[in-house]
mmCIF file of C-alpha atoms and ligand atoms in Angstrom:
data_model
loop_
_atom_site.group_PDB
_atom_site.id
_atom_site.type_symbol
_atom_site.label_atom_id
_atom_site.label_comp_id
_atom_site.label_asym_id
_atom_site.label_seq_id
_atom_site.Cartn_x
_atom_site.Cartn_y
_atom_site.Cartn_z
ATOM 1 C CA UNK A 282 -21.197 -13.216 -12.402
ATOM 2 C CA UNK A 283 -19.333 -9.943 -12.680
ATOM 3 C CA UNK A 284 -19.574 -7.690 -15.678
ATOM 4 C CA UNK A 285 -15.995 -8.485 -16.763
ATOM 5 C CA UNK A 286 -15.774 -11.900 -15.124
ATOM 6 C CA UNK A 287 -12.478 -13.617 -15.891
ATOM 7 C CA UNK A 288 -11.233 -10.952 -18.268
ATOM 8 C CA UNK A 289 -7.515 -10.201 -18.086
ATOM 9 C CA UNK A 290 -7.090 -6.450 -17.771
ATOM 10 C CA UNK A 291 -4.111 -4.105 -17.840
ATOM 11 C CA UNK A 292 -4.575 -0.632 -16.389
ATOM 12 C CA UNK A 293 -1.711 1.842 -16.681
ATOM 13 C CA UNK A 294 -1.378 4.698 -14.231
ATOM 14 C CA UNK A 295 -3.189 2.470 -11.715
ATOM 15 C CA UNK A 296 -1.377 3.902 -8.709
ATOM 16 C CA UNK A 297 -3.539 7.015 -8.442
ATOM 17 C CA UNK A 298 -6.749 8.743 -9.421
ATOM 18 C CA UNK A 299 -8.746 7.480 -12.388
ATOM 19 C CA UNK A 300 -6.474 4.498 -13.069
ATOM 20 C CA UNK A 301 -6.683 3.306 -9.463
ATOM 21 C CA UNK A 302 -10.483 3.594 -9.453
ATOM 22 C CA UNK A 303 -10.678 1.787 -12.803
ATOM 23 C CA UNK A 304 -8.455 -1.079 -11.660
ATOM 24 C CA UNK A 305 -10.571 -1.452 -8.515
ATOM 25 C CA UNK A 306 -13.875 -1.301 -10.401
ATOM 26 C CA UNK A 307 -12.740 -3.898 -12.977
ATOM 27 C CA UNK A 308 -11.599 -6.215 -10.172
ATOM 28 C CA UNK A 309 -14.916 -5.775 -8.307
ATOM 29 C CA UNK A 310 -16.666 -7.045 -11.434
ATOM 30 C CA UNK A 311 -14.497 -10.150 -11.789
ATOM 31 C CA UNK A 312 -11.593 -8.805 -13.849
ATOM 32 C CA UNK A 313 -8.062 -10.065 -13.229
ATOM 33 C CA UNK A 314 -6.025 -6.899 -13.215
ATOM 34 C CA UNK A 315 -2.400 -5.950 -13.823
ATOM 35 C CA UNK A 316 -1.949 -2.609 -12.053
ATOM 36 C CA UNK A 317 0.818 -0.665 -13.773
ATOM 37 C CA UNK A 318 2.462 2.523 -12.606
ATOM 38 C CA UNK A 319 5.753 4.346 -12.863
ATOM 39 C CA UNK A 320 5.797 4.024 -9.115
ATOM 40 C CA UNK A 321 6.014 0.419 -7.962
ATOM 41 C CA UNK A 322 4.940 1.567 -4.501
ATOM 42 C CA UNK A 323 1.572 2.962 -5.581
ATOM 43 C CA UNK A 324 0.941 0.157 -8.095
ATOM 44 C CA UNK A 325 1.513 -2.320 -5.280
ATOM 45 C CA UNK A 326 -0.826 -0.401 -2.957
ATOM 46 C CA UNK A 327 -3.607 -0.611 -5.539
ATOM 47 C CA UNK A 328 -3.030 -4.320 -6.198
ATOM 48 C CA UNK A 329 -2.824 -5.082 -2.460
ATOM 49 C CA UNK A 330 -6.077 -3.182 -1.869
ATOM 50 C CA UNK A 331 -7.812 -5.196 -4.595
ATOM 51 C CA UNK A 332 -6.596 -8.482 -3.180
ATOM 52 C CA UNK A 333 -7.632 -7.455 0.359
ATOM 53 C CA UNK A 334 -11.130 -6.893 -1.007
ATOM 54 C CA UNK A 335 -11.149 -10.404 -2.506
ATOM 55 C CA UNK A 336 -10.148 -9.490 -6.061
ATOM 56 C CA UNK A 337 -7.363 -10.692 -8.340
ATOM 57 C CA UNK A 338 -4.526 -8.278 -9.101
ATOM 58 C CA UNK A 339 -0.803 -7.970 -9.575
ATOM 59 C CA UNK A 340 1.397 -4.882 -9.602
ATOM 60 C CA UNK A 341 3.969 -3.986 -12.246
ATOM 61 C CA UNK A 342 6.300 -0.996 -12.110
ATOM 62 C CA UNK A 343 6.820 0.298 -15.648
ATOM 63 C CA UNK A 344 7.256 3.490 -17.627
ATOM 64 C CA UNK A 345 4.746 3.443 -20.494
ATOM 65 C CA UNK A 346 7.001 5.719 -22.544
ATOM 66 C CA UNK A 347 9.568 2.902 -22.835
ATOM 67 C CA UNK A 348 8.502 0.364 -25.479
ATOM 68 C CA UNK A 349 10.632 -2.425 -23.991
ATOM 69 C CA UNK A 350 8.979 -1.998 -20.588
ATOM 70 C CA UNK A 351 5.542 -1.903 -22.200
ATOM 71 C CA UNK A 352 6.203 -5.094 -24.179
ATOM 72 C CA UNK A 353 7.330 -6.731 -20.944
ATOM 73 C CA UNK A 354 4.251 -5.696 -18.989
ATOM 74 C CA UNK A 355 1.874 -7.006 -21.660
ATOM 75 C CA UNK A 356 3.869 -10.262 -21.687
ATOM 76 C CA UNK A 357 3.513 -10.382 -17.906
ATOM 77 C CA UNK A 358 -0.268 -10.174 -18.247
ATOM 78 C CA UNK A 359 -0.284 -13.010 -20.783
ATOM 79 C CA UNK A 360 2.030 -15.096 -18.588
ATOM 80 C CA UNK A 361 -0.080 -14.515 -15.488
ATOM 81 C CA UNK A 362 -3.579 -14.798 -16.953
ATOM 82 C CA UNK A 363 -3.102 -16.543 -20.328
ATOM 83 C CA UNK A 364 -4.355 -13.617 -22.420
ATOM 84 C CA UNK A 365 -5.176 -9.902 -22.435
ATOM 85 C CA UNK A 366 -8.793 -8.890 -22.920
ATOM 86 C CA UNK A 367 -8.813 -5.281 -21.749
ATOM 87 C CA UNK A 368 -6.154 -2.596 -21.995
ATOM 88 C CA UNK A 369 -6.775 0.763 -20.350
ATOM 89 C CA UNK A 370 -4.148 3.230 -21.594
ATOM 90 C CA UNK A 371 -4.668 5.651 -18.729
ATOM 91 C CA UNK A 372 -1.200 6.774 -17.586
ATOM 92 C CA UNK A 373 -0.690 10.438 -18.333
ATOM 93 C CA UNK A 374 1.095 13.622 -17.439
ATOM 94 C CA UNK A 375 -0.099 17.207 -17.596
ATOM 95 C CA UNK A 376 2.727 19.751 -17.428
ATOM 96 C CA UNK A 377 1.127 23.171 -18.031
ATOM 97 C CA UNK A 378 3.037 26.188 -19.235
ATOM 98 C CA UNK A 379 3.144 29.350 -21.310
ATOM 99 C CA UNK A 380 3.556 27.823 -24.749
ATOM 100 C CA UNK A 381 6.565 29.776 -26.021
ATOM 101 C CA UNK A 382 8.443 28.938 -22.789
ATOM 102 C CA UNK A 383 7.813 25.202 -22.950
ATOM 103 C CA UNK A 384 11.030 23.165 -22.930
ATOM 104 C CA UNK A 385 11.981 20.320 -25.239
ATOM 105 C CA UNK A 386 11.878 18.029 -22.215
ATOM 106 C CA UNK A 387 8.250 18.915 -21.477
ATOM 107 C CA UNK A 388 7.199 18.416 -25.095
ATOM 108 C CA UNK A 389 9.000 15.071 -25.264
ATOM 109 C CA UNK A 390 7.691 13.814 -21.914
ATOM 110 C CA UNK A 391 4.112 14.781 -22.704
ATOM 111 C CA UNK A 392 4.069 13.153 -26.123
ATOM 112 C CA UNK A 393 6.110 10.138 -25.018
ATOM 113 C CA UNK A 394 3.804 9.276 -22.110
ATOM 114 C CA UNK A 395 0.394 10.417 -23.353
ATOM 115 C CA UNK A 396 0.642 9.487 -27.031
ATOM 116 C CA UNK A 397 3.442 6.988 -27.515
ATOM 117 C CA UNK A 398 2.522 5.200 -24.277
ATOM 118 C CA UNK A 399 -0.926 4.437 -25.689
ATOM 119 C CA UNK A 400 0.615 3.395 -29.022
ATOM 120 C CA UNK A 401 3.133 1.065 -27.399
ATOM 121 C CA UNK A 402 0.522 -0.549 -25.162
ATOM 122 C CA UNK A 403 -1.944 -1.096 -27.997
ATOM 123 C CA UNK A 404 0.744 -2.366 -30.365
ATOM 124 C CA UNK A 405 1.900 -4.926 -27.822
ATOM 125 C CA UNK A 406 -1.595 -6.070 -26.831
ATOM 126 C CA UNK A 407 -3.218 -6.370 -30.264
ATOM 127 C CA UNK A 408 -1.387 -9.529 -31.471
ATOM 128 C CA UNK A 409 -2.644 -11.362 -28.365
ATOM 129 C CA UNK A 410 -6.163 -9.989 -28.823
ATOM 130 C CA UNK A 411 -6.131 -11.108 -32.485
ATOM 131 C CA UNK A 412 -5.014 -14.582 -31.459
ATOM 132 C CA UNK A 413 -7.799 -14.839 -28.887
ATOM 133 C CA UNK A 414 -10.621 -13.350 -30.974
ATOM 134 C CA UNK A 415 -10.805 -9.791 -29.705
ATOM 135 C CA UNK A 416 -10.499 -7.353 -26.875
ATOM 136 C CA UNK A 417 -11.261 -3.857 -25.666
ATOM 137 C CA UNK A 418 -8.782 -0.977 -25.684
ATOM 138 C CA UNK A 419 -9.756 2.120 -23.734
ATOM 139 C CA UNK A 420 -7.685 5.260 -24.155
ATOM 140 C CA UNK A 421 -7.911 8.001 -21.542
ATOM 141 C CA UNK A 422 -8.029 11.187 -23.595
ATOM 142 C CA UNK A 423 -9.494 14.369 -22.083
ATOM 143 C CA UNK A 424 -11.885 17.184 -22.830
ATOM 144 C CA UNK A 425 -8.613 18.775 -23.899
ATOM 145 C CA UNK A 426 -8.568 16.337 -26.808
ATOM 146 C CA UNK A 427 -11.655 18.221 -28.011
ATOM 147 C CA UNK A 428 -11.251 21.779 -26.686
ATOM 148 C CA UNK A 429 -8.248 23.509 -25.132
ATOM 149 C CA UNK A 430 -7.691 25.780 -22.127
ATOM 150 C CA UNK A 431 -5.046 28.346 -21.180
ATOM 151 C CA UNK A 432 -1.560 26.878 -20.518
ATOM 152 C CA UNK A 433 -2.469 23.456 -21.942
ATOM 153 C CA UNK A 434 -1.399 23.619 -25.613
ATOM 154 C CA UNK A 435 1.064 20.712 -25.414
ATOM 155 C CA UNK A 436 -1.225 18.562 -23.248
ATOM 156 C CA UNK A 437 -4.166 19.320 -25.545
ATOM 157 C CA UNK A 438 -2.124 18.355 -28.602
ATOM 158 C CA UNK A 439 -1.281 15.040 -26.955
ATOM 159 C CA UNK A 440 -4.906 14.322 -26.043
ATOM 160 C CA UNK A 441 -6.100 15.250 -29.537
ATOM 161 C CA UNK A 442 -3.623 12.715 -30.885
ATOM 162 C CA UNK A 443 -5.105 10.095 -28.560
ATOM 163 C CA UNK A 444 -8.544 10.767 -30.067
ATOM 164 C CA UNK A 445 -7.255 10.073 -33.575
ATOM 165 C CA UNK A 446 -5.189 7.081 -32.455
ATOM 166 C CA UNK A 447 -8.414 5.655 -31.034
ATOM 167 C CA UNK A 448 -10.311 6.110 -34.273
ATOM 168 C CA UNK A 449 -7.459 4.662 -36.324
ATOM 169 C CA UNK A 450 -7.130 1.508 -34.221
ATOM 170 C CA UNK A 451 -10.911 1.095 -34.121
ATOM 171 C CA UNK A 452 -11.098 1.100 -37.934
ATOM 172 C CA UNK A 453 -8.093 -1.176 -38.428
ATOM 173 C CA UNK A 454 -9.473 -3.944 -36.178
ATOM 174 C CA UNK A 455 -13.255 -3.505 -36.287
ATOM 175 C CA UNK A 456 -13.774 -6.774 -38.184
ATOM 176 C CA UNK A 457 -11.500 -8.722 -35.873
ATOM 177 C CA UNK A 458 -13.286 -8.184 -32.595
ATOM 178 C CA UNK A 459 -11.026 -5.543 -31.129
ATOM 179 C CA UNK A 460 -12.908 -2.460 -29.984
ATOM 180 C CA UNK A 461 -11.064 0.777 -29.239
ATOM 181 C CA UNK A 462 -12.736 3.752 -27.561
ATOM 182 C CA UNK A 463 -11.623 6.941 -25.832
ATOM 183 C CA UNK A 464 -12.918 8.617 -22.702
ATOM 184 C CA UNK A 465 -12.698 12.405 -22.431
ATOM 185 C CA UNK A 466 -12.980 13.364 -18.749
ATOM 186 C CA UNK A 467 -13.626 16.918 -17.648
ATOM 187 C CA UNK A 468 -11.994 18.296 -14.491
ATOM 188 C CA UNK A 469 -11.697 15.335 -12.095
ATOM 189 C CA UNK A 470 -10.359 15.727 -8.576
ATOM 190 C CA UNK A 471 -6.883 14.124 -8.845
ATOM 191 C CA UNK A 472 -3.265 15.276 -8.400
ATOM 192 C CA UNK A 473 -2.651 15.563 -12.150
ATOM 193 C CA UNK A 474 -4.427 18.935 -12.081
ATOM 194 C CA UNK A 475 -2.543 20.548 -9.216
ATOM 195 C CA UNK A 476 0.124 22.284 -11.335
ATOM 196 C CA UNK A 477 -2.502 23.611 -13.738
ATOM 197 C CA UNK A 478 -4.625 24.796 -10.808
ATOM 198 C CA UNK A 479 -1.637 26.711 -9.412
ATOM 199 C CA UNK A 480 -1.312 28.588 -12.730
ATOM 200 C CA UNK A 481 -5.023 29.472 -12.499
ATOM 201 C CA UNK A 482 -4.710 30.927 -8.972
ATOM 202 C CA UNK A 483 -4.946 27.804 -6.812
ATOM 203 C CA UNK A 484 -7.219 24.770 -6.481
ATOM 204 C CA UNK A 485 -9.675 26.515 -4.150
ATOM 205 C CA UNK A 486 -10.148 29.355 -6.625
ATOM 206 C CA UNK A 487 -10.720 26.861 -9.442
ATOM 207 C CA UNK A 488 -13.289 24.945 -7.402
ATOM 208 C CA UNK A 489 -15.040 28.153 -6.272
ATOM 209 C CA UNK A 490 -15.582 29.068 -9.922
ATOM 210 C CA UNK A 491 -16.001 25.595 -11.400
ATOM 211 C CA UNK A 492 -19.569 26.282 -12.592
ATOM 212 C CA UNK A 493 -18.113 28.778 -15.053
ATOM 213 C CA UNK A 494 -16.550 25.976 -17.101
ATOM 214 C CA UNK A 495 -18.040 22.694 -15.801
ATOM 215 C CA UNK A 496 -21.839 23.163 -15.760
ATOM 216 C CA UNK A 497 -22.516 20.393 -13.226
ATOM 217 C CA UNK A 498 -20.855 22.711 -10.700
ATOM 218 C CA UNK A 499 -18.353 20.343 -9.108
ATOM 219 C CA UNK A 500 -15.248 18.384 -10.029
ATOM 220 C CA UNK A 501 -15.730 14.812 -11.180
ATOM 221 C CA UNK A 502 -14.739 11.849 -9.034
ATOM 222 C CA UNK A 503 -12.356 9.151 -10.316
ATOM 223 C CA UNK A 504 -15.047 6.502 -9.770
ATOM 224 C CA UNK A 505 -17.355 8.380 -12.177
ATOM 225 C CA UNK A 506 -14.805 7.817 -14.942
ATOM 226 C CA UNK A 507 -14.113 4.253 -13.792
ATOM 227 C CA UNK A 508 -17.803 3.319 -14.245
ATOM 228 C CA UNK A 509 -17.563 4.327 -17.915
ATOM 229 C CA UNK A 510 -14.280 2.470 -18.407
ATOM 230 C CA UNK A 511 -15.880 -0.650 -16.906
ATOM 231 C CA UNK A 512 -18.819 -0.366 -19.313
ATOM 232 C CA UNK A 513 -16.501 -0.016 -22.332
ATOM 233 C CA UNK A 514 -14.438 -2.984 -21.106
ATOM 234 C CA UNK A 515 -17.516 -5.183 -20.756
ATOM 235 C CA UNK A 516 -19.492 -7.055 -23.399
ATOM 236 C CA UNK A 517 -22.331 -4.558 -22.799
ATOM 237 C CA UNK A 518 -20.381 -2.240 -25.132
ATOM 238 C CA UNK A 519 -20.102 -4.838 -27.918
ATOM 239 C CA UNK A 520 -21.389 -2.472 -30.656
ATOM 240 C CA UNK A 521 -19.279 0.499 -29.546
ATOM 241 C CA UNK A 522 -15.944 1.127 -31.231
ATOM 242 C CA UNK A 523 -14.200 4.274 -32.386
ATOM 243 C CA UNK A 524 -16.325 6.285 -29.967
ATOM 244 C CA UNK A 525 -15.010 9.366 -28.227
ATOM 245 C CA UNK A 526 -17.115 9.668 -25.090
ATOM 246 C CA UNK A 527 -17.079 12.718 -22.833
ATOM 247 C CA UNK A 528 -17.645 12.357 -19.101
ATOM 248 C CA UNK A 529 -17.293 15.999 -18.228
ATOM 249 C CA UNK A 530 -20.230 17.382 -16.258
ATOM 250 C CA UNK A 531 -21.420 19.151 -19.387
ATOM 251 C CA UNK A 532 -18.199 21.020 -20.147
ATOM 252 C CA UNK A 533 -18.129 20.293 -23.870
ATOM 253 C CA UNK A 534 -21.890 20.810 -24.251
ATOM 254 C CA UNK A 535 -21.301 24.568 -24.131
HETATM 255 N N1 NAD B 73 -8.036 14.409 -13.544
HETATM 256 C C1 NAD B 73 -8.543 15.038 -14.591
HETATM 257 O O1 NAD B 73 -9.165 16.108 -14.484
HETATM 258 C C2 NAD B 73 -8.372 14.452 -15.970
HETATM 259 C C3 NAD B 73 -9.125 15.016 -16.994
HETATM 260 C C4 NAD B 73 -8.999 14.521 -18.276
HETATM 261 C C5 NAD B 73 -8.140 13.467 -18.520
HETATM 262 N N2 NAD B 73 -7.414 12.934 -17.504
HETATM 263 C C6 NAD B 73 -6.499 11.831 -17.838
HETATM 264 O O2 NAD B 73 -6.754 10.738 -16.996
HETATM 265 C C7 NAD B 73 -5.565 9.983 -16.872
HETATM 266 C C8 NAD B 73 -5.326 9.648 -15.413
HETATM 267 O O3 NAD B 73 -5.057 10.855 -14.730
HETATM 268 P P1 NAD B 73 -5.478 11.114 -13.220
HETATM 269 O O4 NAD B 73 -6.355 12.278 -13.225
HETATM 270 O O5 NAD B 73 -5.935 9.871 -12.575
HETATM 271 O O6 NAD B 73 -4.072 11.595 -12.635
HETATM 272 P P2 NAD B 73 -3.130 11.046 -11.479
HETATM 273 O O7 NAD B 73 -1.968 11.942 -11.445
HETATM 274 O O8 NAD B 73 -3.916 10.827 -10.245
HETATM 275 O O9 NAD B 73 -2.674 9.608 -12.021
HETATM 276 C C9 NAD B 73 -1.816 9.456 -13.120
HETATM 277 C C10 NAD B 73 -0.971 8.228 -12.863
HETATM 278 O O10 NAD B 73 -0.185 7.960 -14.042
HETATM 279 C C11 NAD B 73 1.101 7.567 -13.611
HETATM 280 N N3 NAD B 73 2.071 7.807 -14.658
HETATM 281 C C12 NAD B 73 2.514 9.000 -15.118
HETATM 282 N N4 NAD B 73 3.456 8.814 -16.043
HETATM 283 C C13 NAD B 73 3.608 7.468 -16.189
HETATM 284 C C14 NAD B 73 4.431 6.662 -16.985
HETATM 285 N N5 NAD B 73 5.309 7.202 -17.831
HETATM 286 N N6 NAD B 73 4.315 5.318 -16.885
HETATM 287 C C15 NAD B 73 3.437 4.763 -16.020
HETATM 288 N N7 NAD B 73 2.638 5.482 -15.222
HETATM 289 C C16 NAD B 73 2.719 6.825 -15.307
HETATM 290 C C17 NAD B 73 1.378 8.430 -12.377
HETATM 291 O O11 NAD B 73 2.425 7.892 -11.598
HETATM 292 C C18 NAD B 73 0.011 8.421 -11.699
HETATM 293 O O12 NAD B 73 -0.106 7.348 -10.788
HETATM 294 C C19 NAD B 73 -4.453 10.787 -17.539
HETATM 295 O O13 NAD B 73 -4.200 10.280 -18.826
HETATM 296 C C20 NAD B 73 -5.048 12.165 -17.619
HETATM 297 O O14 NAD B 73 -4.507 12.933 -18.664
HETATM 298 C C21 NAD B 73 -7.521 13.403 -16.226
#
């Protein structure tokens, strides 16, 4: 039996990077996965890849910053699989900038996707989880929910909010079987970082000097975050709720 055998899982931002690896890892361990992304093309690629490998998955194109679309995608999971056991609020944007030059649009987009997206997903999933006796919500925060970096004030504010959203939901539903935890990845090798890397002098320069901020001396891999998400989704994490867990190559140990 797989570690999440038969569990109905929704992973947002599943078309790329950490979300894609998480959707694949959950499916490898028996999860039935709804792969959600803004881009229907990449969501479909992830779901097709899972099915080709013998797993169970469907793709949904949705914008997590739109509550109507989020309600619909959670309903789709319940229609397809009968319930929702695992929600990974992973979709995110990182639009770096000099803080006093940041536009209203950037502030709104960052908060709408990173913070409200996780609120909308959790709000829609929780009634189903209550009905069925519990579930696991995993929010993808960041080391920037704990410490900030140059050019990331708005992103950091959004990820700090995700930390407190996680704690709040965990407390509200602890007695009802719903666990809610956050993962705080360090620098992981995915496209979300490319704009930030440009502001720091380019990706190669960042990677050449990565030991100066990430003690393990290399970027993380999406699968290294997916393994932790799988653990939190599984019953192995039954006593863990309200936890904010770094997977950051030692970055926040400094
Ligand atoms: N890569 C890192 O170093 C790192 C570090 C800490 C935290 N994170 C967080 O991990 C999460 C995943 O990021 P990633 O590194 O895999 O980046 P990524 O760019 O590879 O993937 C992000 C995915 O989210 C999707 N997305 C963006 N806005 C969306 C929306 N409104 N609705 C639905 N989907 C949307 C994108 O289309 C993309 O497929 C993000 O929340 C990010 O903030 C990443």
